[in-house]
Amino acid sequence: MLKIAVIGTGNISQSHIDGLLAFEDKCKIVALVDIKPEVAKKKQEKFKLGDVQIFESHQDLIKSDLKIDIAHVCTPPYTHASIAIDCMDAGMNVLVEKPMGTCVKECDEMLEAEKRNNVTLAAVAQNRFRDIINKLKIVADSGIAGKIRCAHVNSFWWRGHSYYDLWWRGTWEKEGGGPTLNHAVHHIDMINWIQNEMPQEVTGVLTNVMHDNSEVEDLSFATLKYKDGAIAQVTSSVVHHGEEQGIELQCADAKISAPFSVAAELSRDNGFPTPNKELVDKITQKYNSIPSFKHEGHAGQIGDLLDAIKEGRRPAITGIDGKNTIELITAIYKSGFLKRTVELPIKPDDEFYTFDGILKNATYFYKKGESKDSLGDEAITVGRY
């Protein structure tokens, strides 16, 4: 029975706790950690976690004699790296919420801690465990639709003005960025995964059009160019009503997308299209033949990590995946701040490799306004497809 600590008991911890409770035969939550113990206590009571121990800091957890197999880091982004590294140095495996870190340097330091302690580091990218995303990936990899030539990645979210009143949100120093980092992180991971490679060039545009109580962007567009000439376009937003998220892949022979749709054409003699029903039917049959997950989202990824630890294998989503996502997001910010196309990778001699370098160059759209300790315990949205 693997023993679990959840560090940080704010909104996102609920998804982790729900996911862990789906595998009560494999793991047990034995510790909750929060700088406000009363918040942890409420989570203990809400989820009926019994004799779970509550700590005020992860250092207190480490100093205790409580054995922890996996630490779930669910704290604000600027703390992810330091907490994860401390836990790995104490011999714990770690699952860290998105974003893995605030910069590429932090990610490298986390990967070094994983290696020197011979533990497992995994980064949350739970949408790979959504049926529609997994099936899209399998169909794309099959080659039935042809090579990906153009991708449209829509990370559409909507957040009210008060969203940025929470004390750590809306600041470059503590949140690390706006929706490009904290919302589109899911979709940027997906396009990295589906493409099986990083782009070579990135062009980004950043703006803030609706949240004048926030330093960070609330909308960005980015164009990614790959080695073979293919292009992807990523929209990262918290101003889109409807929150209709998805990925569309325009391949050489057909369009496939999540939510699932497919279209395909053949060329007439004059170059104009005629429907390719045979290919549409073939792709649809392939998609429908792919088994569904027993557990989706956080539960799916948590289940895979639990099995990976038990079996001594690598999890489906590793720290390397988390770093690749942060590296691409950093490139979008670098391009947006400098107002020019930039190249990957982000190397250690690049000013943007460090969080200090990002902060030094960041565009501060507005001054942070309200700073509330809590926005209450109302339900949050975690994506709509």
XYZ file of C-alpha atoms in Angstrom:
385
model
C 0.000 0.000 0.000
C 1.643 3.226 -1.172
C 1.485 6.104 1.306
C 0.600 9.504 -0.094
C 1.054 13.104 1.065
C -0.885 15.921 -0.589
C 1.040 19.175 -0.225
C -1.211 22.181 -0.740
C -4.932 21.694 -0.146
C -6.395 24.451 -2.337
C -8.753 23.992 -5.268
C -6.677 21.646 -7.436
C -5.971 19.266 -4.539
C -9.564 18.096 -4.835
C -8.813 16.506 -8.223
C -5.805 14.725 -6.717
C -7.720 13.467 -3.687
C -10.613 12.256 -5.859
C -8.111 10.479 -8.101
C -6.296 8.839 -5.200
C -9.548 7.659 -3.629
C -10.316 5.804 -6.866
C -7.415 3.473 -5.973
C -7.974 2.724 -2.291
C -6.662 -0.789 -2.906
C -3.301 0.623 -4.004
C -2.684 3.737 -1.916
C -3.644 5.616 1.228
C -3.523 9.350 1.898
C -1.665 9.658 5.198
C -0.726 13.371 5.240
C -2.129 16.736 4.201
C 0.101 19.818 4.181
C -1.009 23.444 4.048
C 0.263 26.779 5.367
C -3.301 27.118 6.686
C -3.910 23.910 8.654
C -7.591 24.748 8.966
C -7.930 24.471 5.176
C -6.303 21.025 5.275
C -8.637 20.068 8.109
C -11.667 20.955 5.971
C -10.371 18.710 3.173
C -9.826 15.913 5.685
C -13.419 16.217 6.856
C -14.916 16.672 3.383
C -13.271 13.522 2.021
C -13.554 11.525 5.270
C -9.808 10.841 5.320
C -9.817 9.525 8.864
C -6.548 9.598 10.798
C -4.587 11.549 8.205
C -1.848 13.725 9.728
C -1.846 17.473 9.036
C 1.341 19.529 8.698
C 1.865 23.265 8.267
C 4.817 22.896 5.899
C 6.480 20.278 3.777
C 9.598 20.686 5.926
C 7.555 19.605 8.959
C 6.387 16.577 6.986
C 9.974 15.683 6.063
C 11.148 16.077 9.691
C 8.414 13.736 10.919
C 8.928 9.974 11.017
C 6.040 9.452 8.590
C 7.046 7.379 5.555
C 5.790 8.851 2.286
C 6.015 7.014 -1.029
C 4.577 9.758 -3.257
C 4.223 13.484 -2.553
C 1.611 15.344 -4.612
C 2.700 18.979 -4.944
C -0.423 21.126 -5.372
C 0.885 24.509 -4.219
C 1.202 27.816 -6.176
C 3.580 27.575 -9.165
C 6.501 29.523 -7.687
C 6.916 26.896 -4.939
C 6.782 23.759 -7.093
C 10.496 23.314 -7.683
C 11.728 23.903 -4.130
C 9.096 21.637 -2.565
C 9.566 18.880 -5.151
C 13.352 18.934 -4.765
C 13.155 18.838 -0.949
C 10.764 15.878 -1.129
C 12.932 13.981 -3.616
C 16.016 14.654 -1.465
C 14.043 13.040 1.369
C 13.537 9.917 -0.765
C 9.971 10.557 -1.930
C 8.623 10.071 -5.427
C 6.862 13.233 -6.604
C 3.868 14.153 -8.740
C 3.926 17.908 -9.301
C 0.941 19.885 -10.539
C 1.178 22.040 -13.611
C 3.212 24.001 -14.363
C 6.186 21.836 -13.389
C 8.276 24.936 -12.659
C 8.534 28.607 -13.477
C 11.517 28.260 -15.823
C 13.725 25.747 -17.611
C 16.437 26.031 -14.951
C 14.025 24.929 -12.217
C 12.956 21.966 -14.348
C 16.575 20.926 -14.883
C 17.218 21.153 -11.142
C 14.182 18.963 -10.473
C 15.371 16.389 -13.006
C 18.813 16.391 -11.388
C 17.181 15.734 -7.984
C 15.233 12.832 -9.474
C 18.422 11.300 -10.855
C 20.632 11.703 -7.782
C 17.980 10.299 -5.447
C 16.897 7.435 -7.746
C 13.238 8.382 -7.376
C 10.450 9.130 -9.863
C 9.348 12.629 -10.861
C 6.107 13.006 -12.800
C 4.428 16.193 -14.036
C 0.657 16.517 -14.211
C -0.656 16.506 -17.783
C -3.940 14.772 -17.075
C -5.548 15.539 -20.426
C -3.415 12.850 -22.049
C -5.703 10.569 -20.060
C -8.840 11.925 -21.721
C -10.289 9.460 -24.207
C -10.696 12.021 -26.981
C -7.072 13.181 -26.698
C -5.599 9.691 -26.411
C -7.617 8.457 -29.390
C -6.598 11.497 -31.458
C -2.948 10.743 -30.673
C -3.313 7.076 -31.679
C -5.058 7.974 -34.951
C -2.413 10.614 -35.743
C 0.411 8.149 -35.008
C -1.203 5.519 -37.252
C -0.531 7.660 -40.320
C -4.002 7.033 -41.770
C -4.637 10.772 -42.119
C -1.134 11.520 -43.405
C 1.531 13.769 -41.899
C 0.440 16.700 -39.746
C 0.838 19.854 -41.809
C -1.011 22.396 -39.638
C -2.434 22.262 -36.117
C -4.815 24.584 -34.304
C -4.655 24.363 -30.516
C -7.466 26.141 -28.686
C -6.942 26.677 -24.961
C -10.112 28.729 -24.468
C -11.073 29.565 -20.886
C -13.045 32.370 -19.236
C -12.238 33.884 -15.857
C -13.958 36.825 -14.195
C -12.156 39.918 -12.928
C -12.160 38.622 -9.334
C -10.181 35.519 -10.377
C -7.011 37.582 -10.095
C -7.886 38.915 -6.633
C -6.372 35.793 -5.059
C -3.090 36.798 -3.443
C -0.725 34.802 -5.657
C -2.544 35.080 -8.977
C -1.922 37.792 -11.518
C 1.717 38.373 -10.568
C 4.763 37.361 -12.580
C 6.674 36.593 -9.392
C 4.190 34.153 -7.849
C 1.998 32.824 -10.669
C 4.787 32.916 -13.225
C 2.499 34.024 -16.043
C -1.081 34.082 -17.248
C -3.072 31.511 -19.265
C -0.094 30.680 -21.502
C 1.588 29.085 -18.478
C -1.294 28.161 -16.204
C -4.084 27.110 -18.575
C -2.616 26.330 -22.002
C 0.061 24.262 -20.269
C -2.320 21.326 -20.817
C -2.725 21.960 -24.523
C 0.927 22.787 -25.125
C 1.829 19.447 -23.542
C -0.671 17.792 -25.898
C 0.811 19.294 -29.054
C 4.334 18.325 -27.929
C 3.075 14.785 -27.316
C 1.168 14.510 -30.587
C 3.981 15.995 -32.683
C 6.643 13.827 -30.955
C 9.067 16.739 -31.254
C 9.625 20.331 -30.239
C 9.278 23.167 -32.743
C 12.365 24.976 -33.998
C 10.908 28.489 -34.076
C 8.283 30.279 -31.987
C 6.505 33.591 -32.559
C 4.260 34.876 -29.774
C 1.979 37.852 -29.151
C 0.807 38.708 -25.617
C -1.867 41.078 -24.372
C -4.203 41.784 -21.446
C -7.645 42.876 -22.594
C -9.972 42.221 -19.641
C -8.111 41.972 -16.305
C -6.654 45.292 -15.185
C -5.966 43.852 -11.706
C -3.312 41.523 -13.146
C 0.288 42.028 -14.232
C 0.223 39.039 -16.569
C -1.317 38.379 -19.969
C -4.890 37.141 -20.265
C -4.611 36.287 -23.985
C -1.808 35.120 -26.248
C -1.340 33.787 -29.766
C 1.681 31.702 -30.714
C 2.877 30.181 -33.967
C 5.166 27.148 -33.785
C 7.260 26.094 -36.789
C 8.685 22.588 -37.033
C 11.734 21.134 -38.769
C 9.689 19.776 -41.685
C 7.899 23.108 -42.248
C 4.686 22.188 -40.439
C 3.055 24.932 -38.371
C 0.916 24.920 -35.221
C -1.082 27.833 -33.839
C -1.819 28.024 -30.098
C -4.358 30.374 -28.526
C -4.109 30.737 -24.733
C -6.993 32.658 -23.233
C -9.063 33.411 -20.138
C -11.380 35.731 -22.104
C -13.176 33.203 -24.324
C -16.820 32.637 -23.433
C -17.938 29.033 -23.682
C -14.534 27.570 -22.780
C -14.578 25.410 -25.923
C -11.202 23.716 -25.930
C -9.753 21.381 -28.465
C -7.113 20.470 -31.030
C -7.532 20.312 -34.788
C -4.928 18.529 -36.899
C -4.902 19.312 -40.599
C -3.009 16.355 -42.007
C -1.938 15.685 -45.576
C -4.962 13.494 -46.333
C -7.594 14.413 -43.733
C -8.558 16.644 -40.848
C -8.923 15.006 -37.438
C -9.752 16.772 -34.221
C -10.696 16.559 -30.553
C -13.602 16.709 -29.848
C -13.683 14.092 -32.583
C -14.516 15.072 -36.110
C -13.031 14.029 -39.410
C -13.083 15.379 -42.943
C -11.198 14.351 -46.060
C -11.108 15.431 -49.688
C -9.649 14.219 -52.952
C -8.663 16.510 -55.787
C -10.651 16.855 -58.971
C -8.780 17.444 -62.233
C -9.163 21.195 -61.732
C -7.725 21.076 -58.189
C -11.029 21.654 -56.404
C -12.133 19.150 -53.716
C -14.468 16.207 -53.763
C -15.297 14.238 -50.563
C -13.195 11.175 -49.714
C -15.861 9.129 -47.936
C -13.759 5.961 -47.931
C -10.985 7.604 -45.910
C -13.462 9.284 -43.552
C -15.032 5.876 -42.849
C -11.607 4.253 -42.339
C -10.490 6.921 -39.843
C -13.807 6.791 -38.004
C -13.595 3.002 -37.695
C -10.031 3.285 -36.388
C -11.056 5.908 -33.816
C -14.053 3.883 -32.624
C -11.960 0.718 -32.260
C -9.630 2.275 -29.652
C -10.520 1.185 -26.100
C -11.598 3.854 -23.610
C -9.822 4.507 -20.329
C -11.277 3.054 -17.165
C -10.236 6.262 -15.396
C -9.870 9.628 -17.129
C -8.122 12.866 -16.164
C -6.217 13.092 -12.883
C -7.439 9.658 -11.819
C -6.055 8.120 -15.004
C -2.636 9.681 -14.556
C -2.539 8.904 -10.839
C -3.413 5.266 -11.538
C -0.601 5.019 -14.070
C 1.892 6.541 -11.603
C 0.863 4.170 -8.817
C 1.370 1.212 -11.146
C 4.687 2.592 -12.407
C 6.063 2.899 -8.856
C 4.949 -0.630 -8.001
C 6.291 -2.094 -11.259
C 9.569 -0.170 -11.242
C 8.931 1.431 -14.646
C 8.741 5.001 -15.904
C 5.318 6.655 -15.738
C 3.520 7.639 -18.929
C 4.207 11.330 -18.230
C 7.656 12.141 -16.904
C 9.564 15.156 -15.677
C 11.126 15.435 -19.138
C 7.642 15.981 -20.560
C 7.023 18.656 -17.959
C 10.282 20.399 -18.843
C 9.517 20.354 -22.581
C 6.212 22.096 -21.913
C 7.867 24.785 -19.780
C 10.583 25.280 -22.410
C 8.025 25.905 -25.141
C 6.002 28.255 -22.923
C 9.201 30.132 -22.065
C 9.868 30.559 -25.784
C 6.366 32.015 -26.270
C 6.981 34.501 -23.464
C 10.445 35.365 -24.758
C 9.037 36.040 -28.218
C 6.136 38.075 -26.827
C 8.349 40.172 -24.556
C 11.012 40.813 -27.219
C 8.490 41.078 -30.081
C 10.406 38.781 -32.407
C 10.646 35.149 -33.513
C 12.866 33.043 -31.238
C 14.553 29.667 -31.614
C 14.521 26.577 -29.416
C 16.061 25.152 -27.316
C 16.354 27.564 -24.364
C 19.962 26.970 -23.314
C 21.603 27.705 -19.929
C 23.370 30.779 -21.337
C 20.018 32.289 -22.408
C 18.750 34.997 -20.050
C 15.299 33.397 -20.202
C 16.666 30.101 -18.839
C 16.215 31.470 -15.303
C 13.126 32.828 -13.595
C 15.024 36.008 -12.714
C 15.660 36.525 -16.411
C 11.982 36.047 -17.215
C 10.962 38.527 -14.480
C 13.528 41.067 -15.695
C 12.149 40.992 -19.238
C 8.433 40.463 -18.496
C 5.789 42.841 -19.806
C 3.794 44.139 -16.822
C 0.393 44.910 -18.287
C -1.232 46.320 -15.129
C -0.475 46.671 -11.449
C -1.794 43.857 -9.258
C -4.955 45.060 -7.503
C -6.860 43.176 -4.790
C -4.975 40.582 -2.775
C -7.332 38.225 -0.984
C -6.259 35.220 1.078
C -9.057 33.087 -0.344
C -11.825 33.211 -2.927
C -13.923 30.676 -1.037
C -14.542 27.014 -1.682
C -16.830 27.197 -4.712
C -16.489 24.701 -7.533
C -13.856 25.315 -10.208
C -13.836 24.349 -13.884
C -11.047 22.089 -15.153
C -11.727 22.049 -18.888
C -14.506 21.552 -21.404
C -14.239 19.462 -24.561
